Amino acid sequence: PTEATRPEDNVLSHPLGIAAGVAETVRLCLSRGEVITAEHRYTSSWGRTADVRLIVAPLRGTSGAITGALVLVEDISDRRTLEEGLRRSQKLESVGQLAAGIAHEINNPMAIMRTNLAVLREEWHALKKELASNEQEPALAERFGECEALIDESLEGIERTIAIARDMREFA
């Protein structure tokens, strides 16, 4: 065989052509008789992985019969890497927006509860003073103290929740 017709030069039988998906795409182009575009991931024998885009167009003789194919191979690895980074970036942005929305939705009812509990604590102190002047029983004084501690614990919990929501909003 001449230099141009050696079997190892035929993209359909060459290991590189098979590994990169070129052979399969050329066969499809030849069988359909139309331009075929495909993307494949190729790993070389030395371990480099590349994403390639193939554009295969049929070549026709003067009679109109397909005599071969023209193959354009483009390395699109860098573009794929950039696209993946953009997708990750968009996902993180979505997570940030979600966190900001959740923080906002948590903050509104917490602010109302904080205000209501602060008013309740003031009223509780006033009621406690009024009852103290009437020489209340020791058991009643203990119950007042327990209720006051519950109000204070509730306010602390609300402040912690508001701080968490603020941290989420700052993260977003």
C-alpha positions as MATLAB code, in Angstrom:
seq = 'PTEATRPEDNVLSHPLGIAAGVAETVRLCLSRGEVITAEHRYTSSWGRTADVRLIVAPLRGTSGAITGALVLVEDISDRRTLEEGLRRSQKLESVGQLAAGIAHEINNPMAIMRTNLAVLREEWHALKKELASNEQEPALAERFGECEALIDESLEGIERTIAIARDMREFA';
ca = [
       0.000    0.000    0.000;
       1.043    3.562   -0.622;
       1.677    6.032    2.178;
      -1.839    7.514    1.827;
      -3.656    4.175    2.007;
      -2.005    2.481    4.957;
      -4.670    1.006    7.301;
      -3.189    2.817   10.307;
      -3.939    6.158    8.588;
      -7.630    5.354    8.268;
      -9.530    7.236   10.983;
     -12.091    4.444   11.153;
      -9.523    1.888   12.263;
      -6.889    4.063   13.959;
      -6.890    3.645   17.794;
      -6.861    7.431   18.304;
      -9.859    7.852   16.003;
     -11.756    5.143   17.829;
     -10.839    6.414   21.312;
     -11.797   10.035   20.532;
     -15.150    9.007   19.045;
     -14.103   10.181   15.588;
     -14.648    6.791   13.922;
     -18.198    6.464   15.255;
     -19.081   10.006   14.183;
     -17.548    9.559   10.705;
     -19.492    6.303   10.221;
     -22.703    8.116   11.152;
     -21.925   10.947    8.723;
     -21.153    8.496    5.906;
     -24.315    6.470    6.528;
     -26.618    9.501    6.703;
     -24.841   11.627    4.126;
     -25.165   14.752    6.244;
     -23.042   16.955    8.523;
     -22.769   15.498   12.022;
     -21.655   17.414   15.112;
     -20.713   15.490   18.247;
     -18.804   15.998   21.472;
     -16.656   13.319   23.067;
     -14.306   12.981   26.008;
     -10.946   11.590   24.981;
      -8.186   10.284   27.240;
      -4.793    9.973   25.612;
      -2.422    7.080   26.209;
      -0.337    9.361   28.482;
      -3.371   10.222   30.630;
      -4.447   13.678   29.410;
      -8.210   14.023   29.179;
      -9.677   16.374   26.615;
     -13.201   17.254   25.574;
     -13.421   17.488   21.798;
     -16.095   18.715   19.425;
     -16.241   16.958   16.069;
     -17.797   18.375   12.941;
     -17.872   15.778   10.191;
     -19.066   16.675    6.688;
     -19.468   14.214    3.823;
     -17.308   14.735    0.729;
     -19.030   14.008   -2.565;
     -17.557   13.240   -5.948;
     -18.795   14.726   -9.220;
     -21.411   11.994   -9.456;
     -22.827   12.980   -6.054;
     -21.675    9.791   -4.370;
     -19.984   10.111   -0.983;
     -16.250    9.629   -1.421;
     -15.073   10.473    2.071;
     -15.528   12.826    4.969;
     -13.953   16.037    6.184;
     -13.380   16.009    9.960;
     -12.803   19.089   12.109;
     -11.696   18.347   15.668;
     -11.749   21.157   18.225;
     -10.439   20.899   21.805;
     -13.180   22.424   23.966;
     -11.690   21.419   27.331;
     -11.027   24.986   28.498;
     -14.528   26.090   27.536;
     -16.042   23.123   29.401;
     -13.987   23.990   32.486;
     -15.181   27.601   32.346;
     -18.789   26.501   31.846;
     -18.575   24.165   34.836;
     -17.136   26.976   36.956;
     -19.968   29.244   35.842;
     -22.546   26.579   36.748;
     -20.987   26.170   40.208;
     -20.979   29.925   40.630;
     -24.649   30.142   39.675;
     -25.517   27.367   42.131;
     -23.690   29.192   44.933;
     -25.498   32.402   44.030;
     -28.821   30.560   44.230;
     -27.913   29.117   47.625;
     -26.971   32.617   48.802;
     -30.283   34.055   47.619;
     -32.138   31.215   49.311;
     -30.245   31.820   52.572;
     -31.030   35.544   52.411;
     -34.722   34.813   51.823;
     -34.887   32.334   54.705;
     -33.095   34.776   57.002;
     -35.581   37.493   56.100;
     -38.553   35.186   56.707;
     -37.154   34.123   60.095;
     -36.276   37.654   61.153;
     -39.755   39.175   60.783;
     -41.661   36.902   63.212;
     -38.686   36.856   65.609;
     -38.714   40.659   65.794;
     -42.426   40.617   66.634;
     -41.911   37.939   69.306;
     -38.967   39.846   70.799;
     -41.036   43.024   71.082;
     -44.029   41.178   72.565;
     -41.879   39.352   75.147;
     -40.124   42.576   76.136;
     -43.515   44.214   76.766;
     -44.681   41.095   78.643;
     -41.580   41.259   80.862;
     -42.265   44.915   81.716;
     -45.892   44.140   82.547;
     -44.784   41.137   84.589;
     -42.425   43.303   86.670;
     -45.188   45.827   87.263;
     -47.619   43.065   88.306;
     -44.987   41.510   90.571;
     -44.396   44.847   92.341;
     -48.124   45.371   92.783;
     -48.596   41.924   94.319;
     -45.485   42.285   96.485;
     -47.060   45.263   98.218;
     -49.986   42.997   99.215;
     -47.680   40.572  101.072;
     -47.961   37.607   98.724;
     -47.413   34.039   99.751;
     -43.924   32.528   99.320;
     -45.267   29.936   96.841;
     -46.719   32.711   94.670;
     -43.423   34.621   94.734;
     -41.623   31.465   93.588;
     -44.066   31.010   90.697;
     -43.527   34.627   89.653;
     -39.759   34.023   89.636;
     -40.124   30.874   87.515;
     -42.321   32.676   84.987;
     -39.873   35.578   84.810;
     -37.040   33.114   84.119;
     -39.091   31.544   81.308;
     -39.632   34.957   79.710;
     -35.898   35.725   79.939;
     -34.962   32.331   78.427;
     -37.433   32.915   75.587;
     -35.889   36.308   74.884;
     -32.399   34.755   74.827;
     -33.586   32.090   72.368;
     -35.103   34.726   70.119;
     -31.881   36.771   70.205;
     -29.888   33.666   69.207;
     -32.312   32.931   66.353;
     -32.085   36.532   65.138;
     -28.271   36.302   65.274;
     -28.352   33.093   63.187;
     -30.635   34.762   60.633;
     -28.298   37.792   60.522;
     -25.296   35.494   59.958;
     -27.170   33.733   57.131;
     -27.974   37.079   55.527;
     -24.340   38.209   55.819;
     -23.180   34.907   54.294;
     -25.617   35.397   51.412;
];
